PDB file of C-alpha atoms and ligand atoms in Angstrom:
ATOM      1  CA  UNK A   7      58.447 -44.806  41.952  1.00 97.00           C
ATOM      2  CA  UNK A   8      55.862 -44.138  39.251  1.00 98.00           C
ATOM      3  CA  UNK A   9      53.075 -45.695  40.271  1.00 98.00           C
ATOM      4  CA  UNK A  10      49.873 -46.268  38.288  1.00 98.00           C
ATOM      5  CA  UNK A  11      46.479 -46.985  39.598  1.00 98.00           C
ATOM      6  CA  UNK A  12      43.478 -48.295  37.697  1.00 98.00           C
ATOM      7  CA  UNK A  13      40.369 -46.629  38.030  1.00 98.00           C
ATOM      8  CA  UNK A  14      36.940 -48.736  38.017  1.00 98.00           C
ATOM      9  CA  UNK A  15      36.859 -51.383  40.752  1.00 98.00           C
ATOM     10  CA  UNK A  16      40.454 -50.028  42.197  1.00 98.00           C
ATOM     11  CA  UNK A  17      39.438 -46.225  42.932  1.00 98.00           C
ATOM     12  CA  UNK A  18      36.023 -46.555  42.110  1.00 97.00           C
ATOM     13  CA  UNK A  19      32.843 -48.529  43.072  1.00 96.00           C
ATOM     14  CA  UNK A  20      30.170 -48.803  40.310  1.00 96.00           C
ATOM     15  CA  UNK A  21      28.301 -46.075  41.260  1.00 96.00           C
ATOM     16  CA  UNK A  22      31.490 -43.876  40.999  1.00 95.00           C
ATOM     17  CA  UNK A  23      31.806 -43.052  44.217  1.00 96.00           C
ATOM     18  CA  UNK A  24      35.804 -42.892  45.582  1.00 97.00           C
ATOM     19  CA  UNK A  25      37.515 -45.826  47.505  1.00 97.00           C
ATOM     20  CA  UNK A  26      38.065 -44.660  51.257  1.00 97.00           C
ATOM     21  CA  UNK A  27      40.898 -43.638  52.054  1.00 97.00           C
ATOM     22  CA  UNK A  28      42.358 -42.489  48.745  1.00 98.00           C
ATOM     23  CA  UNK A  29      42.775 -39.020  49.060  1.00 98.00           C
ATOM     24  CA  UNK A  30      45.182 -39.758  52.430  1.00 98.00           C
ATOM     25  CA  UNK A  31      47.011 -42.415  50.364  1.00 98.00           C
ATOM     26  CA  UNK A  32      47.695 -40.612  47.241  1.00 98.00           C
ATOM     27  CA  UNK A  33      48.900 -37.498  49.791  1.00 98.00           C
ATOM     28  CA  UNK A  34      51.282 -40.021  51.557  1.00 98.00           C
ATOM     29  CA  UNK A  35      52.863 -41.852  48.842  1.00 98.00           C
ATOM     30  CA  UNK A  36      53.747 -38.086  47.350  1.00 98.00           C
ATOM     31  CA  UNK A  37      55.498 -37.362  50.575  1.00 98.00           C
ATOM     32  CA  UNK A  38      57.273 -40.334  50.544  1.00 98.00           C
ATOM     33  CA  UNK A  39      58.928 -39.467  47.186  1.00 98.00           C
ATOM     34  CA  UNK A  40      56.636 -41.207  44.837  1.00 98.00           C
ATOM     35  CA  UNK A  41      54.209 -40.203  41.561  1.00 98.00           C
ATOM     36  CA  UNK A  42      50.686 -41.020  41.073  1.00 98.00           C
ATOM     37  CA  UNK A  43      49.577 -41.838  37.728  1.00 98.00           C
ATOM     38  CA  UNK A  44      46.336 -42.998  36.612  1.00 98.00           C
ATOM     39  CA  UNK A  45      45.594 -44.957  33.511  1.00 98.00           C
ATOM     40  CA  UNK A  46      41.814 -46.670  32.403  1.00 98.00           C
ATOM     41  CA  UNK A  47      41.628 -49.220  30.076  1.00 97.00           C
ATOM     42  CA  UNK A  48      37.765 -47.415  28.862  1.00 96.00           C
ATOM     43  CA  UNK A  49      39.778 -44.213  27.813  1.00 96.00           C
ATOM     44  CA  UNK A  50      41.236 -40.501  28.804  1.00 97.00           C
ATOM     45  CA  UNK A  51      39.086 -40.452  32.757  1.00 97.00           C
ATOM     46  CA  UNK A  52      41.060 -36.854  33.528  1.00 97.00           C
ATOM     47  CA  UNK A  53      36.635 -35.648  33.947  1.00 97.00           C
ATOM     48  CA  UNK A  54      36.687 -38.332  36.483  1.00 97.00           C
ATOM     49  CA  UNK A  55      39.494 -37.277  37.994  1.00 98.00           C
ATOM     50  CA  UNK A  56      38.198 -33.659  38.352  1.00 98.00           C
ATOM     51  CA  UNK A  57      34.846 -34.526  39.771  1.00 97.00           C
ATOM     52  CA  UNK A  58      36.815 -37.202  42.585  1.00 97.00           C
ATOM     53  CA  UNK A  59      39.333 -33.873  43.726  1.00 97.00           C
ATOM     54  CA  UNK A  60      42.232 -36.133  42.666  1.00 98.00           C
ATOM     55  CA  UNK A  61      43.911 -33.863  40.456  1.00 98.00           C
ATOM     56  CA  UNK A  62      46.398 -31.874  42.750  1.00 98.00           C
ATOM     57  CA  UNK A  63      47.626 -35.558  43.329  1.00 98.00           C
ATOM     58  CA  UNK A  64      48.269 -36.863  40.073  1.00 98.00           C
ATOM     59  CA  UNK A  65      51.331 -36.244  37.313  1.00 98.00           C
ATOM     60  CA  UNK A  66      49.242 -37.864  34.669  1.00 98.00           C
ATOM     61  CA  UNK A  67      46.350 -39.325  32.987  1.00 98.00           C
ATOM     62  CA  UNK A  68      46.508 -42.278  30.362  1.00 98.00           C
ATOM     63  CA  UNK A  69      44.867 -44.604  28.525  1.00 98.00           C
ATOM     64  CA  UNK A  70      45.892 -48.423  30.128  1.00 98.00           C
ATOM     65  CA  UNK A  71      46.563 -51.006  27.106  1.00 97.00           C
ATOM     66  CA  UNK A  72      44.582 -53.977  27.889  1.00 95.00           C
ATOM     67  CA  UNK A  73      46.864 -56.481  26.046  1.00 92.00           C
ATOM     68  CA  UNK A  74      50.582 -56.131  24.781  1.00 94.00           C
ATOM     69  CA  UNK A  75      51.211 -54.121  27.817  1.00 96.00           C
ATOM     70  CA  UNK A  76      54.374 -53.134  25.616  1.00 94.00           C
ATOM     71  CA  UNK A  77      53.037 -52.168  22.898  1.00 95.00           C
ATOM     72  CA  UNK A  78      50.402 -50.541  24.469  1.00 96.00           C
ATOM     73  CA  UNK A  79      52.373 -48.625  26.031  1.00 96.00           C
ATOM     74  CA  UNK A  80      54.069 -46.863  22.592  1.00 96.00           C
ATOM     75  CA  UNK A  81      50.956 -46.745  21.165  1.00 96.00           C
ATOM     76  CA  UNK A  82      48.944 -44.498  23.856  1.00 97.00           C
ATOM     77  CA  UNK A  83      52.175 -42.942  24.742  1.00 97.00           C
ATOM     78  CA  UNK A  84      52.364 -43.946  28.473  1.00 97.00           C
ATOM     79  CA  UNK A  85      55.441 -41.739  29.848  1.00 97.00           C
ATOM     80  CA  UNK A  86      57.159 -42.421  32.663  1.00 97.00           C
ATOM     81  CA  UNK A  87      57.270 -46.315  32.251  1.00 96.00           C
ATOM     82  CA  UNK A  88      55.132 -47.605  35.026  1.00 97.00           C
ATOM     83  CA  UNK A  89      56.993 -49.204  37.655  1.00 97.00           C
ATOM     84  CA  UNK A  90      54.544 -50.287  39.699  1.00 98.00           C
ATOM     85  CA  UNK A  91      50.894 -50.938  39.158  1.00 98.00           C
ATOM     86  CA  UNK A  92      47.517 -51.103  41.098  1.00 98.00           C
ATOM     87  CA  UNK A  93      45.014 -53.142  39.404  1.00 98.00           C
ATOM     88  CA  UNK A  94      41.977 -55.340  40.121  1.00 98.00           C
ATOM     89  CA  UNK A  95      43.198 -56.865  37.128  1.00 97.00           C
ATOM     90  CA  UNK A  96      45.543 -59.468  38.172  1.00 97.00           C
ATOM     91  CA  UNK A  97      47.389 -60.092  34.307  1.00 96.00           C
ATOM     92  CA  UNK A  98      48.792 -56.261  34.013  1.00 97.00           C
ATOM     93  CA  UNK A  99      49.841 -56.500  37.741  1.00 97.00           C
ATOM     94  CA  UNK A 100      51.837 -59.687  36.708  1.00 97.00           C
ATOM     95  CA  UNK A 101      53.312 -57.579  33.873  1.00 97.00           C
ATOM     96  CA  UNK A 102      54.626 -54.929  35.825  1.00 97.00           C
ATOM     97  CA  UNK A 103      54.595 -55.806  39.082  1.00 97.00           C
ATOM     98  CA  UNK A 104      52.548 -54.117  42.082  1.00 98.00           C
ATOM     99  CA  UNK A 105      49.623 -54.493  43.871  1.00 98.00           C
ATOM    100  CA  UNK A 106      46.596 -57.161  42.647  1.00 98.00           C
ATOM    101  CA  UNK A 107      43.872 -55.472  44.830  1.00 98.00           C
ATOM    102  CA  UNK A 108      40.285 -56.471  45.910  1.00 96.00           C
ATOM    103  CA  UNK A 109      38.183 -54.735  43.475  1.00 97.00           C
ATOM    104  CA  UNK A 110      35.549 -52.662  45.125  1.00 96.00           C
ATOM    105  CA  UNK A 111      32.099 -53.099  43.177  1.00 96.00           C
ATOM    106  CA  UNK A 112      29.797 -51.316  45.941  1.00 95.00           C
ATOM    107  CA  UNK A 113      30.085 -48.218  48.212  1.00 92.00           C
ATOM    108  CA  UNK A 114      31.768 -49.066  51.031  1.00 87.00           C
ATOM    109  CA  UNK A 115      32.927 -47.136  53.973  1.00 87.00           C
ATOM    110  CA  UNK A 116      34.585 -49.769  55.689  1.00 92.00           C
ATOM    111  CA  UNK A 117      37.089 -50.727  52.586  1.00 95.00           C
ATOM    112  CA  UNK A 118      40.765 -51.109  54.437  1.00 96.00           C
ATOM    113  CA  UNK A 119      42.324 -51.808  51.213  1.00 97.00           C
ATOM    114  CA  UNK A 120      44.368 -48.572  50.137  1.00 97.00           C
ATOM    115  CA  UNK A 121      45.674 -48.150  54.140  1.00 97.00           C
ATOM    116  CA  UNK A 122      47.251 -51.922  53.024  1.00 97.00           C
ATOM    117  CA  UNK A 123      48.272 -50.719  50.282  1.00 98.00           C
ATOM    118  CA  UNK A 124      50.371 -47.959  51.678  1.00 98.00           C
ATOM    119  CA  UNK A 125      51.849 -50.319  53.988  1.00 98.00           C
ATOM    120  CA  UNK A 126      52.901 -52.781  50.872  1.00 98.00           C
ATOM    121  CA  UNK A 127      54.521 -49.518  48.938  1.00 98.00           C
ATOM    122  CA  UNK A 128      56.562 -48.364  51.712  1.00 98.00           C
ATOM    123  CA  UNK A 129      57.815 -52.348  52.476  1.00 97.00           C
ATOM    124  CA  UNK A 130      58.249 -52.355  48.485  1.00 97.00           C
ATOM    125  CA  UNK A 131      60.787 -49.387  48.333  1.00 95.00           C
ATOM    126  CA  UNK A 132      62.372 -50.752  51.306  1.00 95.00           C
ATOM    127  CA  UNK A 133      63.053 -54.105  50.459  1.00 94.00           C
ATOM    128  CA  UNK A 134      61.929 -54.989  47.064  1.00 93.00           C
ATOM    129  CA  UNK A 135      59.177 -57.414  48.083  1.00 94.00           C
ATOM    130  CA  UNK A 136      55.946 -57.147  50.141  1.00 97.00           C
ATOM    131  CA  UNK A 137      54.244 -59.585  52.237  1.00 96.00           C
ATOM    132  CA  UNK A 138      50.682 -57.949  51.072  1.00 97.00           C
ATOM    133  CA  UNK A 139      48.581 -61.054  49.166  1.00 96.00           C
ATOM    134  CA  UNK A 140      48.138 -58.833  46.504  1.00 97.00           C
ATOM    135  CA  UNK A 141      51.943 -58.249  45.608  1.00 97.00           C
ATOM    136  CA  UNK A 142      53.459 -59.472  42.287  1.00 97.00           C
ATOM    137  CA  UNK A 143      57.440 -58.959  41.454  1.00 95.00           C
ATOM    138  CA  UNK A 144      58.076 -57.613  37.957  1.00 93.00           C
ATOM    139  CA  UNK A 145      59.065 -60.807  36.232  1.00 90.00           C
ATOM    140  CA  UNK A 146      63.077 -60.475  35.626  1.00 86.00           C
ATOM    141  CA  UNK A 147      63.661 -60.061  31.640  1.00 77.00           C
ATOM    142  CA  UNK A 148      66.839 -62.602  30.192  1.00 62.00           C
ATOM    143  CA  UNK A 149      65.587 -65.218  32.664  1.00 57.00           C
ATOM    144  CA  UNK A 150      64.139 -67.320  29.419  1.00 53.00           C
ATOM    145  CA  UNK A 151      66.029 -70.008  28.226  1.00 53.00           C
TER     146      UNK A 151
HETATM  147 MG1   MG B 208      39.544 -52.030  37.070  1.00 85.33          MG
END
């Protein structure tokens, strides 16, 4: 899968220091066949992604549309289509589908959340759902009447 992660509150605390446990993540979900993508809804972060060492993991670096997550996407020419997201944003996660995760505002070394998040990936490409309390399906399109 392409998978997309936010950056501030989902990799980063406020005082830009990493979420623990990324670096592991990112390096497992590769293995298991999957691309990391990051997208910010503030702009282009690739100096971010320098300065964290996360930029032997990642295939890209966009700009995340806020609204018209369609749209949006055209417009800041987001390529591969996302297929599933990681947000502390819950409305783009809805949108997509993915993981809703706990956003992380301070420094923490104790922060589990990416080690769940692993777990809800690998149950995702398994079986198409997760039982993680983040987890939102992609809504199915035609289903409208
Ligand atoms: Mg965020």
């Amino acid at each position: 899968m392409n998978i997309y992660f936010d950056v501030d509150y989902t990799l980063i605390a406020m005082d830009g220091t990493l979420r623990p446990h990324t670096k592991e993540t990112f390096s497992r979900l590769i293995d298991d066949g999957h691309k990391i993508y990051i997208w910010s809804g503030v702009g282009d972060r690739s100096t971010d992604i320098d300065r964290l060492k996360l930029s032997k993991y990642v295939s890209g670096v966009f700009v995340k549309p806020l609204t018209d997550f369609e749209v949006g996407l055209t417009r800041f020419e987001v390529d591969p289509i996302p297929d599933f997201v990681v947000d502390d944003h819950r409305e783009i996660v809805e949108h997509f589908g993915g993981i809703h995760i706990e956003p992380l505002y301070f420094r923490s070394s104790n922060d589990e959340q990416m080690k769940s998040l692993y777990e809800a990936v690998f149950e995702f490409s398994e079986c198409g759902k997760s039982a993680h309390r983040g987890f939102k399906k992609k809504p199915e399109k035609g289903l409208d009447f």
